[in-house]
Amino acid sequence: MGPEEAVNIRREAIEKITGTKLENIGYYSLDVKRSTARNIENMIGVAQVPMGIAGPLKVNGELAKGEFYIPLATTEGALVASVNRGCKALTLSGGANVLVLEDKITRGVLFKAPNALEAKKFVNWVMENEKRIIEKTKEKSRHLKIRRIRHWIVGGNVWLRFEGETGDAMGMNMITIASEHACSWIEENYPGKITFLAASGNMCIDKKPSALNMITGRGKTVIAEAVIPRDIVERVLKTTPENMVDVAYRKNLIGSALAGSYGFNAHFANIIAAMYIALGQDVAHVVEGSHGFSLFEVQGKDLYASVTLPAVQVGTVGGGTGLGTQREALEILGVAGGGNPPGINARKLAEIVGATVLAGELSLIGALAARHLGKAHQELGRG
Amino acid sequence: MGPEEAVNIRREAIEKITGTKLENIGYYSLDVKRSTARNIENMIGVAQVPMGIAGPLKVNGELAKGEFYIPLATTEGALVASVNRGCKALTLSGGANVLVLEDKITRGVLFKAPNALEAKKFVNWVMENEKRIIEKTKEKSRHLKIRRIRHWIVGGNVWLRFEGETGDAMGMNMITIASEHACSWIEENYPGKITFLAASGNMCIDKKPSALNMITGRGKTVIAEAVIPRDIVERVLKTTPENMVDVAYRKNLIGSALAGSYGFNAHFANIIAAMYIALGQDVAHVVEGSHGFSLFEVQGKDLYASVTLPAVQVGTVGGGTGLGTQREALEILGVAGGGNPPGINARKLAEIVGATVLAGELSLIGALAARHLGKAHQELGRG
Amino acid sequence: MGPEEAVNIRREAIEKITGTKLENIGYYSLDVKRSTARNIENMIGVAQVPMGIAGPLKVNGELAKGEFYIPLATTEGALVASVNRGCKALTLSGGANVLVLEDKITRGVLFKAPNALEAKKFVNWVMENEKRIIEKTKEKSRHLKIRRIRHWIVGGNVWLRFEGETGDAMGMNMITIASEHACSWIEENYPGKITFLAASGNMCIDKKPSALNMITGRGKTVIAEAVIPRDIVERVLKTTPENMVDVAYRKNLIGSALAGSYGFNAHFANIIAAMYIALGQDVAHVVEGSHGFSLFEVQGKDLYASVTLPAVQVGTVGGGTGLGTQREALEILGVAGGGNPPGINARKLAEIVGATVLAGELSLIGALAARHLGKAHQELGRG
Amino acid sequence: MGPEEAVNIRREAIEKITGTKLENIGYYSLDVKRSTARNIENMIGVAQVPMGIAGPLKVNGELAKGEFYIPLATTEGALVASVNRGCKALTLSGGANVLVLEDKITRGVLFKAPNALEAKKFVNWVMENEKRIIEKTKEKSRHLKIRRIRHWIVGGNVWLRFEGETGDAMGMNMITIASEHACSWIEENYPGKITFLAASGNMCIDKKPSALNMITGRGKTVIAEAVIPRDIVERVLKTTPENMVDVAYRKNLIGSALAGSYGFNAHFANIIAAMYIALGQDVAHVVEGSHGFSLFEVQGKDLYASVTLPAVQVGTVGGGTGLGTQREALEILGVAGGGNPPGINARKLAEIVGATVLAGELSLIGALAARHLGKAHQELGRG
């Protein structure tokens, strides 16, 4: 029985048990053999998520240069239109300048010592043997380049955070396998008492809100920025730089601070979610994508806007990137598959993500500020 | 020109501009007229996200009673299998008990006064007129039931957080429209100096990590829990209650605490993301879904496990819930469309989400703990 | 043997054991009988902390009206001088306007149920019996006015947070005794299974950094604010409103946000510590005093500055307020002992604390900004 | 006019203006010349804070070895007695083992670039010139050893965090002067556009709650730990290891997590405050001292307890350490003045602080747990 047949039988069984008709779920074009081997178990079909296009968006990155059309898969009405408006403002202003400040995926494993004295001895040994441990990780992947191992001790608990580059893959699987392998070696070779307790001890930290990733970064740390001339702010966003700065200051900074948030922005997560679904990324990484800063300032008479995203975890190989629609979406951006040298496609993608998030912030802050202005106008009109 | 034709023309244009073939993106069965009216702009097709089934999962909720098959849309290999294993452990143990502690969506609007003295006067006026303001919100929606308005002042900034129930809709749009309407009324009728600055001032707080939502809740606050007999832990999860408790204690609590995280759990976000995509929810709400506690304790000889999710924002009408595949997935759970009385379908869905998240936590913490046990066995064997 | 003699014998014993001479520690004027009965055990003498005076500081509060001289006990050189400069700028500007937004001390006790279902039943019962429980707290204190009991559930854990006013006492002891008494009653009278686990479950939360107190307040929530005319900024603080706004924006807001801080200010803690030592407050409450917002804005051509302190826990009776030097320091401010009606002295003190913290922020942000201006001038000179 | 006379005249002036008698404030033995030169301006006298002694406390540190008597200055009744009880439990158990994991003070200065592209260039230049910059810091202090400079970029804002050792001084002044000096050099020598905006940009981060210091440490990072045999728990603390573990788990970990706290402990701040006042430390550093973990576990039948303090900022020279009573208190611990080699006295003091905090935690968690046990006994008795 082929994999497609298995999918059909399973779907029909669910239809029977639950008394439903799953015609749409059963309507798809993706390569079932591939997806059942790599992406999904107990497959019954697909979710079809509407995909729209925003752009063109001019990006001035190190790798992403030129105008891009951005695929966004979402069911939230108005999101694509809003991002599109931001793209227009950016492109008319000469595009978004983008930087990838850092590039590392991380895995924070957990060891358990009977007490802190033993934990400290263990950490000393690990630091002395750091090179050998990093060598060990290479046995499991030729693309993985561990740069360093950070460590923390609390009581008898030890976290080692492996940090490294993973080419064009997002790299979670790669680093998990490699760090587990290295940690088994550590456990076997360390002369003292130690237990390798868990392959993840939440100092990675993966798919959870955290100050750790905001402060130290995870995946790609990206900044996108632009100066939007006053007339473009007025014409495209229907407001003024001053109004946008006022809204961003009170909402993104003071409001988020009061909420005890790590998301000092308007809606990073909306854009990240729509891109990650469209482009075959691990959608749970929207969590980290929601962290970061969206800052607006008046420079001269114009608007300077920047977004700083500490943790953009993306890849162009592995995960969902090889599936039919997702691969096509990556091709729209010119970043499908592995780059030469490895890593440049994923980094280019991160740059485009950063620029699109900036477009989204400009549009939403602009809309909030315009309403305010609109009200002011309305009030004047009432008189 | 019909909407489908517009989609095709747009997709072909993108193909031409970017030199791509978008056959898979153009392969779909959803109702384009509906999706372009409500969910997406500049549509070019869909993203097909593989959907699998976990279960049966026995749920003992107030509304969700019986065995459920859980649709999960993901590209992360092993996730469905892992959740499935957790479902098995739960169902063999009599199912997950589930509670919805609270049910409210929120919108935290932002007003600006010239200083705190004026801000305080304004807040006093708002509190005196709370009933009238709540009446105003009803003009925009018959399903919305605002329960109260919380307030904060920082300098001259005032946040009013509208909190209320929204029937079977997730309710963000509903409460946004209603609170904007009410705030315009406030701005017009307040006798002093005040500016209605922004319809969201990030004290909602929407799609960003925050202590605020962890502490006060947003959407549905859900707890799912179960006692897993020792033999089921050993047979299905291949480990012991003690090992799982040890891993959960050090990873979910101490590790997350050290990371400055609000996610004291193993991987809530994975399950939330897969369910939200499959079921037509707003996927950016994975951010809030990643918050919360996954606690493991030994009770007698057995394992007691609970997950506490402060902010599960789900609906069964509106958003992406009416799209072909998403509606079918909701039907699998028996929660498609509006309930009678309104609200019961969304709440039932929240219960199922809670139970599935518990399944996911059991399986991953079990796997981490088993590796540890496995290693221990291996070491014994080495001797 | 009198208490003084006991102190001397103990001090001499320590001198002998440790080979030291403790002449200064043995030099004091405080009432040993009182302090050994209420404030200290195993007394050997005192720490002499230098006390200076800042001011006059003009305060326009609800209760604190007029010019005050602020006692500050510190060993950090330049602190008094710096606060003094801020007092001058404020007083020349007409004084600091001050508001006490809320007034409540809190105790968050911890109950343990076998699971969340039982926890929820328990909370339901508590809420139904809230009035009776509050009546119980009155049996232990006539000054305590519990306003409400908040509750949280995580797994089988239940926190009840008693919130109330405590007259002129800071009130921690009062509310601790009263809530313990009420909880014993609860434990005895609740018909189901429940364990009163701990008189504090860290949802008070006392003397620890937290989003909880930032968001919900603890003790007095205070705002102090002022408009400083441009010429006074230039003359007294040697800088401009624009420079101060720029420094405060980047340091207090963005810098603290990036640090994952709840202290969006320059140095609240310095002023709070010096006042709390001088005035007989519980010095560990400096922790909560370090939370909050110091905001600077240009209004017209002038500087608007505000400090928002969510948690100022102060009293004028009880604790260290009756000791010789501390009582004298309270008398300098005209707030020693109980007020009529009870509570007005403590609230007046909180207003003065807020105004002094504002003075401290103005001075430090001014100094930082002036250096910048100074540098800019220097650079111009280089040309 | 001598300094004492100035103090008297000023105090009398305050007496006259405020209609008070400040006899106690005017009663002191400290060296006014010294204190007015280094510690205080506008001096009028002192605050006398009662000082008690806890101990003997057996400490097994790298530097602190043997039994110590701990000076605690506080007005909170029962605190010294409680710590004393913890000292007894620890000393009977063989003492507290203590580790200083790291030793560094930090200063996080703030530069401003026009945008992130310029900020990145600047950071690149700084990293290339790191050695020269560190050399510059040495011009201002021979005791300061800067180990490295960390950097962060958000938009056009750049923080450089200088991290280094400062001998036996706490070191804030030392590192402030040295990093300002180095940053002026940077500003003058950097070939591009940059503004040295503020000598502190809150990425130090000083005297504010933060994840940054919890994660990266500041001052001394200290762990103290001990195994308390079951019979000592029962005899001295009147409870069982199991009860203490249960209370600590639910209060220190879950409760603090829910509160969004960085203080996963019972009352670090109380002990830190009392020691810092007694020993001439900068009392506002109680804020950082309140961060950290207090973990309790059952090991065999006994209790294992540890406290992990990420940020203990202490010194034995400079600040208030040379004042009469404070110096005597340091002498009681055998750590007054500079050590040979420099740094050993401050580190020894940090070890003693850690051990004393552990004593405080044992006693309070024990008391909370015993009440619980007491209640249980009482209930059994009722039957």
mmCIF file with all atom_site columns, C-alpha atoms in Angstrom, chain C residues 232-344:
data_model
loop_
_atom_site.group_PDB
_atom_site.id
_atom_site.type_symbol
_atom_site.label_atom_id
_atom_site.label_alt_id
_atom_site.label_comp_id
_atom_site.label_asym_id
_atom_site.label_entity_id
_atom_site.label_seq_id
_atom_site.pdbx_PDB_ins_code
_atom_site.Cartn_x
_atom_site.Cartn_y
_atom_site.Cartn_z
_atom_site.occupancy
_atom_site.B_iso_or_equiv
_atom_site.pdbx_formal_charge
_atom_site.auth_seq_id
_atom_site.auth_comp_id
_atom_site.auth_asym_id
_atom_site.auth_atom_id
_atom_site.pdbx_PDB_model_num
ATOM 1   C CA . ILE C 1 232 ? 15.646 76.278 34.887 1.00 0.00 ? 232 ILE C CA 1
ATOM 2   C CA . VAL C 1 233 ? 16.762 73.136 33.061 1.00 0.00 ? 233 VAL C CA 1
ATOM 3   C CA . GLU C 1 234 ? 19.558 75.134 31.514 1.00 0.00 ? 234 GLU C CA 1
ATOM 4   C CA . ARG C 1 235 ? 20.511 77.029 34.639 1.00 0.00 ? 235 ARG C CA 1
ATOM 5   C CA . VAL C 1 236 ? 20.234 74.344 37.297 1.00 0.00 ? 236 VAL C CA 1
ATOM 6   C CA . LEU C 1 237 ? 20.772 71.155 35.328 1.00 0.00 ? 237 LEU C CA 1
ATOM 7   C CA . LYS C 1 238 ? 23.175 72.647 32.761 1.00 0.00 ? 238 LYS C CA 1
ATOM 8   C CA . THR C 1 239 ? 21.532 70.943 29.809 1.00 0.00 ? 239 THR C CA 1
ATOM 9   C CA . THR C 1 240 ? 18.401 71.154 27.649 1.00 0.00 ? 240 THR C CA 1
ATOM 10  C CA . PRO C 1 241 ? 15.017 69.431 27.799 1.00 0.00 ? 241 PRO C CA 1
ATOM 11  C CA . GLU C 1 242 ? 15.771 67.791 24.432 1.00 0.00 ? 242 GLU C CA 1
ATOM 12  C CA . ASN C 1 243 ? 18.989 66.208 25.651 1.00 0.00 ? 243 ASN C CA 1
ATOM 13  C CA . MET C 1 244 ? 17.346 64.915 28.811 1.00 0.00 ? 244 MET C CA 1
ATOM 14  C CA . VAL C 1 245 ? 14.450 63.452 26.830 1.00 0.00 ? 245 VAL C CA 1
ATOM 15  C CA . ASP C 1 246 ? 16.886 61.742 24.496 1.00 0.00 ? 246 ASP C CA 1
ATOM 16  C CA . VAL C 1 247 ? 18.897 60.182 27.320 1.00 0.00 ? 247 VAL C CA 1
ATOM 17  C CA . ALA C 1 248 ? 15.794 59.106 29.246 1.00 0.00 ? 248 ALA C CA 1
ATOM 18  C CA . TYR C 1 249 ? 14.212 57.559 26.146 1.00 0.00 ? 249 TYR C CA 1
ATOM 19  C CA . ARG C 1 250 ? 17.249 55.469 25.238 1.00 0.00 ? 250 ARG C CA 1
ATOM 20  C CA . LYS C 1 251 ? 18.440 54.621 28.743 1.00 0.00 ? 251 LYS C CA 1
ATOM 21  C CA . ASN C 1 252 ? 15.317 54.353 30.888 1.00 0.00 ? 252 ASN C CA 1
ATOM 22  C CA . LEU C 1 253 ? 13.067 52.815 28.257 1.00 0.00 ? 253 LEU C CA 1
ATOM 23  C CA . ILE C 1 254 ? 15.069 51.009 25.573 1.00 0.00 ? 254 ILE C CA 1
ATOM 24  C CA . GLY C 1 255 ? 18.044 50.083 27.743 1.00 0.00 ? 255 GLY C CA 1
ATOM 25  C CA . SER C 1 256 ? 15.914 48.757 30.589 1.00 0.00 ? 256 SER C CA 1
ATOM 26  C CA . ALA C 1 257 ? 13.645 46.944 28.141 1.00 0.00 ? 257 ALA C CA 1
ATOM 27  C CA . LEU C 1 258 ? 16.627 45.186 26.594 1.00 0.00 ? 258 LEU C CA 1
ATOM 28  C CA . ALA C 1 259 ? 17.866 44.223 30.058 1.00 0.00 ? 259 ALA C CA 1
ATOM 29  C CA . GLY C 1 260 ? 14.546 42.559 30.846 1.00 0.00 ? 260 GLY C CA 1
ATOM 30  C CA . SER C 1 261 ? 14.099 45.028 33.676 1.00 0.00 ? 261 SER C CA 1
ATOM 31  C CA . TYR C 1 262 ? 11.085 46.273 35.584 1.00 0.00 ? 262 TYR C CA 1
ATOM 32  C CA . GLY C 1 263 ? 12.999 49.427 36.504 1.00 0.00 ? 263 GLY C CA 1
ATOM 33  C CA . PHE C 1 264 ? 12.432 51.876 33.656 1.00 0.00 ? 264 PHE C CA 1
ATOM 34  C CA . ASN C 1 265 ? 14.259 54.590 35.493 1.00 0.00 ? 265 ASN C CA 1
ATOM 35  C CA . ALA C 1 266 ? 17.714 55.908 36.292 1.00 0.00 ? 266 ALA C CA 1
ATOM 36  C CA . HIS C 1 267 ? 18.154 55.280 40.015 1.00 0.00 ? 267 HIS C CA 1
ATOM 37  C CA . PHE C 1 268 ? 14.929 55.126 42.022 1.00 0.00 ? 268 PHE C CA 1
ATOM 38  C CA . ALA C 1 269 ? 16.613 52.647 44.357 1.00 0.00 ? 269 ALA C CA 1
ATOM 39  C CA . ASN C 1 270 ? 19.263 55.106 45.524 1.00 0.00 ? 270 ASN C CA 1
ATOM 40  C CA . ILE C 1 271 ? 16.741 57.599 46.802 1.00 0.00 ? 271 ILE C CA 1
ATOM 41  C CA . ILE C 1 272 ? 14.422 54.968 48.203 1.00 0.00 ? 272 ILE C CA 1
ATOM 42  C CA . ALA C 1 273 ? 17.258 53.267 50.097 1.00 0.00 ? 273 ALA C CA 1
ATOM 43  C CA . ALA C 1 274 ? 18.500 56.501 51.630 1.00 0.00 ? 274 ALA C CA 1
ATOM 44  C CA . MET C 1 275 ? 15.021 57.551 52.726 1.00 0.00 ? 275 MET C CA 1
ATOM 45  C CA . TYR C 1 276 ? 14.017 54.131 54.043 1.00 0.00 ? 276 TYR C CA 1
ATOM 46  C CA . ILE C 1 277 ? 17.147 53.886 56.228 1.00 0.00 ? 277 ILE C CA 1
ATOM 47  C CA . ALA C 1 278 ? 16.727 57.414 57.548 1.00 0.00 ? 278 ALA C CA 1
ATOM 48  C CA . LEU C 1 279 ? 13.013 57.055 58.208 1.00 0.00 ? 279 LEU C CA 1
ATOM 49  C CA . GLY C 1 280 ? 12.859 53.631 59.864 1.00 0.00 ? 280 GLY C CA 1
ATOM 50  C CA . GLN C 1 281 ? 11.230 51.819 56.973 1.00 0.00 ? 281 GLN C CA 1
ATOM 51  C CA . ASP C 1 282 ? 11.816 48.155 56.060 1.00 0.00 ? 282 ASP C CA 1
ATOM 52  C CA . VAL C 1 283 ? 14.909 48.582 53.928 1.00 0.00 ? 283 VAL C CA 1
ATOM 53  C CA . ALA C 1 284 ? 14.400 45.345 51.986 1.00 0.00 ? 284 ALA C CA 1
ATOM 54  C CA . HIS C 1 285 ? 11.440 47.104 50.360 1.00 0.00 ? 285 HIS C CA 1
ATOM 55  C CA . VAL C 1 286 ? 13.990 48.966 48.283 1.00 0.00 ? 286 VAL C CA 1
ATOM 56  C CA . VAL C 1 287 ? 13.466 46.054 45.913 1.00 0.00 ? 287 VAL C CA 1
ATOM 57  C CA . GLU C 1 288 ? 9.909  47.086 45.086 1.00 0.00 ? 288 GLU C CA 1
ATOM 58  C CA . GLY C 1 289 ? 10.897 50.726 45.217 1.00 0.00 ? 289 GLY C CA 1
ATOM 59  C CA . SER C 1 290 ? 13.269 50.154 42.298 1.00 0.00 ? 290 SER C CA 1
ATOM 60  C CA . HIS C 1 291 ? 10.350 49.295 39.988 1.00 0.00 ? 291 HIS C CA 1
ATOM 61  C CA . GLY C 1 292 ? 8.641  51.861 37.845 1.00 0.00 ? 292 GLY C CA 1
ATOM 62  C CA . PHE C 1 293 ? 8.834  54.522 35.195 1.00 0.00 ? 293 PHE C CA 1
ATOM 63  C CA . SER C 1 294 ? 10.743 57.755 34.870 1.00 0.00 ? 294 SER C CA 1
ATOM 64  C CA . LEU C 1 295 ? 9.421  59.551 31.770 1.00 0.00 ? 295 LEU C CA 1
ATOM 65  C CA . PHE C 1 296 ? 10.697 62.758 30.223 1.00 0.00 ? 296 PHE C CA 1
ATOM 66  C CA . GLU C 1 297 ? 8.954  64.692 27.470 1.00 0.00 ? 297 GLU C CA 1
ATOM 67  C CA . VAL C 1 298 ? 9.243  68.098 25.860 1.00 0.00 ? 298 VAL C CA 1
ATOM 68  C CA . GLN C 1 299 ? 6.052  70.075 26.445 1.00 0.00 ? 299 GLN C CA 1
ATOM 69  C CA . GLY C 1 300 ? 6.137  73.313 24.532 1.00 0.00 ? 300 GLY C CA 1
ATOM 70  C CA . LYS C 1 301 ? 9.714  74.397 25.124 1.00 0.00 ? 301 LYS C CA 1
ATOM 71  C CA . ASP C 1 302 ? 9.835  73.015 28.634 1.00 0.00 ? 302 ASP C CA 1
ATOM 72  C CA . LEU C 1 303 ? 10.562 69.689 30.230 1.00 0.00 ? 303 LEU C CA 1
ATOM 73  C CA . TYR C 1 304 ? 7.777  67.520 31.583 1.00 0.00 ? 304 TYR C CA 1
ATOM 74  C CA . ALA C 1 305 ? 9.061  64.814 33.900 1.00 0.00 ? 305 ALA C CA 1
ATOM 75  C CA . SER C 1 306 ? 7.160  62.170 35.809 1.00 0.00 ? 306 SER C CA 1
ATOM 76  C CA . VAL C 1 307 ? 8.002  59.228 38.006 1.00 0.00 ? 307 VAL C CA 1
ATOM 77  C CA . THR C 1 308 ? 5.506  56.410 38.502 1.00 0.00 ? 308 THR C CA 1
ATOM 78  C CA . LEU C 1 309 ? 6.263  54.137 41.454 1.00 0.00 ? 309 LEU C CA 1
ATOM 79  C CA . PRO C 1 310 ? 3.954  51.136 41.648 1.00 0.00 ? 310 PRO C CA 1
ATOM 80  C CA . ALA C 1 311 ? 5.029  49.922 45.065 1.00 0.00 ? 311 ALA C CA 1
ATOM 81  C CA . VAL C 1 312 ? 6.038  52.295 47.851 1.00 0.00 ? 312 VAL C CA 1
ATOM 82  C CA . GLN C 1 313 ? 5.615  50.465 51.150 1.00 0.00 ? 313 GLN C CA 1
ATOM 83  C CA . VAL C 1 314 ? 5.921  52.971 53.956 1.00 0.00 ? 314 VAL C CA 1
ATOM 84  C CA . GLY C 1 315 ? 4.520  53.608 57.405 1.00 0.00 ? 315 GLY C CA 1
ATOM 85  C CA . THR C 1 316 ? 4.869  56.119 60.214 1.00 0.00 ? 316 THR C CA 1
ATOM 86  C CA . VAL C 1 317 ? 4.066  53.748 63.073 1.00 0.00 ? 317 VAL C CA 1
ATOM 87  C CA . GLY C 1 318 ? 5.532  50.317 63.787 1.00 0.00 ? 318 GLY C CA 1
ATOM 88  C CA . GLY C 1 319 ? 8.764  48.817 62.464 1.00 0.00 ? 319 GLY C CA 1
ATOM 89  C CA . GLY C 1 320 ? 11.727 51.103 62.938 1.00 0.00 ? 320 GLY C CA 1
ATOM 90  C CA . THR C 1 321 ? 9.681  54.300 63.039 1.00 0.00 ? 321 THR C CA 1
ATOM 91  C CA . GLY C 1 322 ? 9.756  54.605 66.811 1.00 0.00 ? 322 GLY C CA 1
ATOM 92  C CA . LEU C 1 323 ? 13.532 54.481 67.210 1.00 0.00 ? 323 LEU C CA 1
ATOM 93  C CA . GLY C 1 324 ? 15.321 57.672 68.228 1.00 0.00 ? 324 GLY C CA 1
ATOM 94  C CA . THR C 1 325 ? 16.997 58.856 65.055 1.00 0.00 ? 325 THR C CA 1
ATOM 95  C CA . GLN C 1 326 ? 14.311 57.480 62.759 1.00 0.00 ? 326 GLN C CA 1
ATOM 96  C CA . ARG C 1 327 ? 11.521 59.156 64.685 1.00 0.00 ? 327 ARG C CA 1
ATOM 97  C CA . GLU C 1 328 ? 13.378 62.433 64.555 1.00 0.00 ? 328 GLU C CA 1
ATOM 98  C CA . ALA C 1 329 ? 13.794 62.083 60.814 1.00 0.00 ? 329 ALA C CA 1
ATOM 99  C CA . LEU C 1 330 ? 10.047 61.478 60.482 1.00 0.00 ? 330 LEU C CA 1
ATOM 100 C CA . GLU C 1 331 ? 9.466  64.587 62.585 1.00 0.00 ? 331 GLU C CA 1
ATOM 101 C CA . ILE C 1 332 ? 11.576 66.639 60.202 1.00 0.00 ? 332 ILE C CA 1
ATOM 102 C CA . LEU C 1 333 ? 8.940  65.725 57.584 1.00 0.00 ? 333 LEU C CA 1
ATOM 103 C CA . GLY C 1 334 ? 6.064  66.242 60.033 1.00 0.00 ? 334 GLY C CA 1
ATOM 104 C CA . VAL C 1 335 ? 4.833  62.670 59.681 1.00 0.00 ? 335 VAL C CA 1
ATOM 105 C CA . ALA C 1 336 ? 5.923  60.937 62.897 1.00 0.00 ? 336 ALA C CA 1
ATOM 106 C CA . GLY C 1 337 ? 3.415  58.596 64.504 1.00 0.00 ? 337 GLY C CA 1
ATOM 107 C CA . GLY C 1 338 ? -0.211 57.938 63.684 1.00 0.00 ? 338 GLY C CA 1
ATOM 108 C CA . GLY C 1 339 ? -2.328 60.480 61.824 1.00 0.00 ? 339 GLY C CA 1
ATOM 109 C CA . ASN C 1 340 ? -5.917 61.479 62.268 1.00 0.00 ? 340 ASN C CA 1
ATOM 110 C CA . PRO C 1 341 ? -7.650 59.861 60.522 1.00 0.00 ? 341 PRO C CA 1
ATOM 111 C CA . PRO C 1 342 ? -5.221 56.903 60.472 1.00 0.00 ? 342 PRO C CA 1
ATOM 112 C CA . GLY C 1 343 ? -3.407 56.561 57.190 1.00 0.00 ? 343 GLY C CA 1
ATOM 113 C CA . ILE C 1 344 ? -2.822 60.192 56.363 1.00 0.00 ? 344 ILE C CA 1
#
